[in-house]
PDB file of C-alpha atoms in Angstrom:
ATOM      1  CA  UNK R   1       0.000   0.000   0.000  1.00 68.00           C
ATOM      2  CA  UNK R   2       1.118   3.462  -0.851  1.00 80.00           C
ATOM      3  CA  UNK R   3       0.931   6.563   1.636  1.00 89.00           C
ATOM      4  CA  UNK R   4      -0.461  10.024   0.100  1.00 94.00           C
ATOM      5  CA  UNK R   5       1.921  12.319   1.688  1.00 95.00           C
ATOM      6  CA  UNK R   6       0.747  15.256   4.001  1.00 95.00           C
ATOM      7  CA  UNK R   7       1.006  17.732   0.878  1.00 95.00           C
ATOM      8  CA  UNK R   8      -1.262  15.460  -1.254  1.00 96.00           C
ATOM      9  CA  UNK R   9      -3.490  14.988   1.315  1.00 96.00           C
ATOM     10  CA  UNK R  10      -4.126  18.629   2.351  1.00 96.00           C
ATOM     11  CA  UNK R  11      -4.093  19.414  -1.431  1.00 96.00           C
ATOM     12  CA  UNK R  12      -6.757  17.013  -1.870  1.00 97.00           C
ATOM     13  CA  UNK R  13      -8.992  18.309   1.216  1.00 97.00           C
ATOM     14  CA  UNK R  14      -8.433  22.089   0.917  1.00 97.00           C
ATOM     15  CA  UNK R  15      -9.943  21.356  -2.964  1.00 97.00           C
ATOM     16  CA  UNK R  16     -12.871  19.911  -1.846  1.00 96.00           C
ATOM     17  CA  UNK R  17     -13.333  22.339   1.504  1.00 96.00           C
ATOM     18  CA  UNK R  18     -11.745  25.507   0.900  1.00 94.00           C
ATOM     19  CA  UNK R  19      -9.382  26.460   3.474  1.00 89.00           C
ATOM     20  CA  UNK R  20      -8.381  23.293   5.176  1.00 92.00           C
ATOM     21  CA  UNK R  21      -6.631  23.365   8.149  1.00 88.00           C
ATOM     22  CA  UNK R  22      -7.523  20.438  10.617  1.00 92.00           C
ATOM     23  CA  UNK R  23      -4.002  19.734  12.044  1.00 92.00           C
ATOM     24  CA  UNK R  24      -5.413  16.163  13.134  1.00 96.00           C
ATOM     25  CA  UNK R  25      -6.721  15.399   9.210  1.00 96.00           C
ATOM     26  CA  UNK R  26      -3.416  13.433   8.394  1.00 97.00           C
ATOM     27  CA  UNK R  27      -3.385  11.515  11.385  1.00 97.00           C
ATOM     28  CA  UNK R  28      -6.515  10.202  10.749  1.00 97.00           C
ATOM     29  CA  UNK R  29      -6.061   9.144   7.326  1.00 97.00           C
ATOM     30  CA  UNK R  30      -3.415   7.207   8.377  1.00 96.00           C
ATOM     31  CA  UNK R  31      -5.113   5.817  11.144  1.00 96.00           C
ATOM     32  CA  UNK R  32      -8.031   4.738   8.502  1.00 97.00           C
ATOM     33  CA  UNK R  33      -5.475   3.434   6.497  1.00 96.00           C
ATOM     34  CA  UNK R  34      -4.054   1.170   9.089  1.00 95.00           C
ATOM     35  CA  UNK R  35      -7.359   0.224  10.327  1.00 95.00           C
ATOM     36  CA  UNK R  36      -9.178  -0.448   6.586  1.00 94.00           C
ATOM     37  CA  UNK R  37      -6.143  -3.025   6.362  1.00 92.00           C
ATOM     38  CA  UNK R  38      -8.952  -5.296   7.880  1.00 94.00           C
ATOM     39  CA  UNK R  39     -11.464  -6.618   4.709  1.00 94.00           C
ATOM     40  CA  UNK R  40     -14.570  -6.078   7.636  1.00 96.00           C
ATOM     41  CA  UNK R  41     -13.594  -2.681   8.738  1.00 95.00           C
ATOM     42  CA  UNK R  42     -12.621  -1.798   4.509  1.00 95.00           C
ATOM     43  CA  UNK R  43     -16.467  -2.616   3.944  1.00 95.00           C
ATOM     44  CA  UNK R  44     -17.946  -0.777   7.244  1.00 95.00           C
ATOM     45  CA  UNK R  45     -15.914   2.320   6.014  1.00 96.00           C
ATOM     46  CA  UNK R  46     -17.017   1.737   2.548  1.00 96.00           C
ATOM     47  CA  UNK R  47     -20.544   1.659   2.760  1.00 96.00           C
ATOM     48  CA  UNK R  48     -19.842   5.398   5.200  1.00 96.00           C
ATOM     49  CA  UNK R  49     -18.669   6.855   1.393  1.00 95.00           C
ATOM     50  CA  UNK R  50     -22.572   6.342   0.110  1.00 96.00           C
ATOM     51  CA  UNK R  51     -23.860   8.009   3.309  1.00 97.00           C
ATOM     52  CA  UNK R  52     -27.005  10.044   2.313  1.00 96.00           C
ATOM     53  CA  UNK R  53     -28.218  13.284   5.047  1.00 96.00           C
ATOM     54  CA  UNK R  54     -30.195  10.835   7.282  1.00 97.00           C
ATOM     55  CA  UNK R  55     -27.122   8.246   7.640  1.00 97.00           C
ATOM     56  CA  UNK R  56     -25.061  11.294   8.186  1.00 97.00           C
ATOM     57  CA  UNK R  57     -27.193  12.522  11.039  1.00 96.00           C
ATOM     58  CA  UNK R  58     -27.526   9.061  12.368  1.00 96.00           C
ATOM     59  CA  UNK R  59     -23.632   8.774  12.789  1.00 96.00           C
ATOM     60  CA  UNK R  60     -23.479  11.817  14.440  1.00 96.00           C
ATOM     61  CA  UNK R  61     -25.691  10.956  17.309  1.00 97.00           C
ATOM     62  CA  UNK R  62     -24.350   7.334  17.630  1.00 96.00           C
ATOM     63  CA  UNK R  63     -21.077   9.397  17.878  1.00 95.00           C
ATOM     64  CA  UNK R  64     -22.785  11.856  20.164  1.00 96.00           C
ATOM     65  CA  UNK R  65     -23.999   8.929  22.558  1.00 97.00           C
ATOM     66  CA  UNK R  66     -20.092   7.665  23.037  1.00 96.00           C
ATOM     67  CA  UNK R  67     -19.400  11.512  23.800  1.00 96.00           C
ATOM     68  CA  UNK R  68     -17.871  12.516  20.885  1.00 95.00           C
ATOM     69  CA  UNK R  69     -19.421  15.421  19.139  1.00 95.00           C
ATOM     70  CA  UNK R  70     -19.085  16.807  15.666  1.00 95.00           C
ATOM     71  CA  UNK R  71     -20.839  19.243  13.744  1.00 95.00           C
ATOM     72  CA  UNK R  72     -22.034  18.439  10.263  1.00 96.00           C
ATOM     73  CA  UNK R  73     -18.682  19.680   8.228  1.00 95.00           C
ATOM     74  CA  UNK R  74     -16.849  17.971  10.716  1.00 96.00           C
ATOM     75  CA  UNK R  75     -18.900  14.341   9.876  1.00 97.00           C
ATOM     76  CA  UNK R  76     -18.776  15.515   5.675  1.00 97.00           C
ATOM     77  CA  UNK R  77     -14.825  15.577   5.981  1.00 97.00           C
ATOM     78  CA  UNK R  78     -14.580  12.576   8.124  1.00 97.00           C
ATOM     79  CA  UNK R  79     -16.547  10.743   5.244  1.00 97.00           C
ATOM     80  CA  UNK R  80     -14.068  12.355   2.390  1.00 97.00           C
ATOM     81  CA  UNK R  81     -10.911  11.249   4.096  1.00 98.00           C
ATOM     82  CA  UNK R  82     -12.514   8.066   4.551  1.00 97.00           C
ATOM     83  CA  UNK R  83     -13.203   7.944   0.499  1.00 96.00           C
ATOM     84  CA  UNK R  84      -9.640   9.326   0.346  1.00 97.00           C
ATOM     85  CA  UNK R  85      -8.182   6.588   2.593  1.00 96.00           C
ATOM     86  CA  UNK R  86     -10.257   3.623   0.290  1.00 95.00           C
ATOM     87  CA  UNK R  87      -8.268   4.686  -2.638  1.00 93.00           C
ATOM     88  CA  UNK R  88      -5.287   3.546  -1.304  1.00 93.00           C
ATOM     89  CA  UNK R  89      -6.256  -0.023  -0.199  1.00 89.00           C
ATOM     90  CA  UNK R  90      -6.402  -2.354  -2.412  1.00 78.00           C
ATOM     91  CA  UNK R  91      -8.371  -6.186  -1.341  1.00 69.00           C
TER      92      UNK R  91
END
C-alpha cells in the first residue's frame, strides 16, 4: 500500500473544503489506512462513502452517545478522508 503524503493529502482536502486546516486530518487518514487493512472494517468504512443526510445525522448521534461530538462539516470531511483513505487499499 502506498501513503499520500501530508502535501497530497491537504491538497486534496483544501480542494474539496476551501481552506483546510484540521491539524489532526493526516493523522486520521493514516489511522483509517491502518485500520481499513482489515477486509470487515474496509467494507464498514465503505458503505460510510454512500452516506445520504439521514445516515449522516444518524452517525453523528451514535457518535454523540459515546461523547464525541461533531458538527455536520466535521462528519462531511470525516466521510471524504474516509473515500480518500479507500483509494489507497487495495483487497
Amino acid at each position: 500500500m502506498r501513503k499520500p503524503t501530508k502535501k497530497q493529502f491537504y491538497s486534496y482536502m483544501t480542494h474539496i473544503y476551501g481552506k483546510y486546516e484540521d491539524t489532526q486530518g493526516y493523522k486520521t487518514l493514516v489511522e483509517i489506512l491502518d485500520k481499513a487493512q482489515d477486509p470487515y472494517i474496509y467494507g464498514e468504512l465503505s458503505e460510510m462513502i454512500d452516506f445520504d443526510e439521514q445516515d449522516r445525522l444518524g452517525y453523528r448521534h451514535a457518535l454523540a452517545c459515546h461523547g464525541k461530538e461533531l458538527t455536520p462539516r466535521q462528519v462531511d470531511q470525516y466521510i471524504s478522508i474516509v473515500e480518500y483513505a479507500l483509494e489507497f487499499i487495495h483487497i
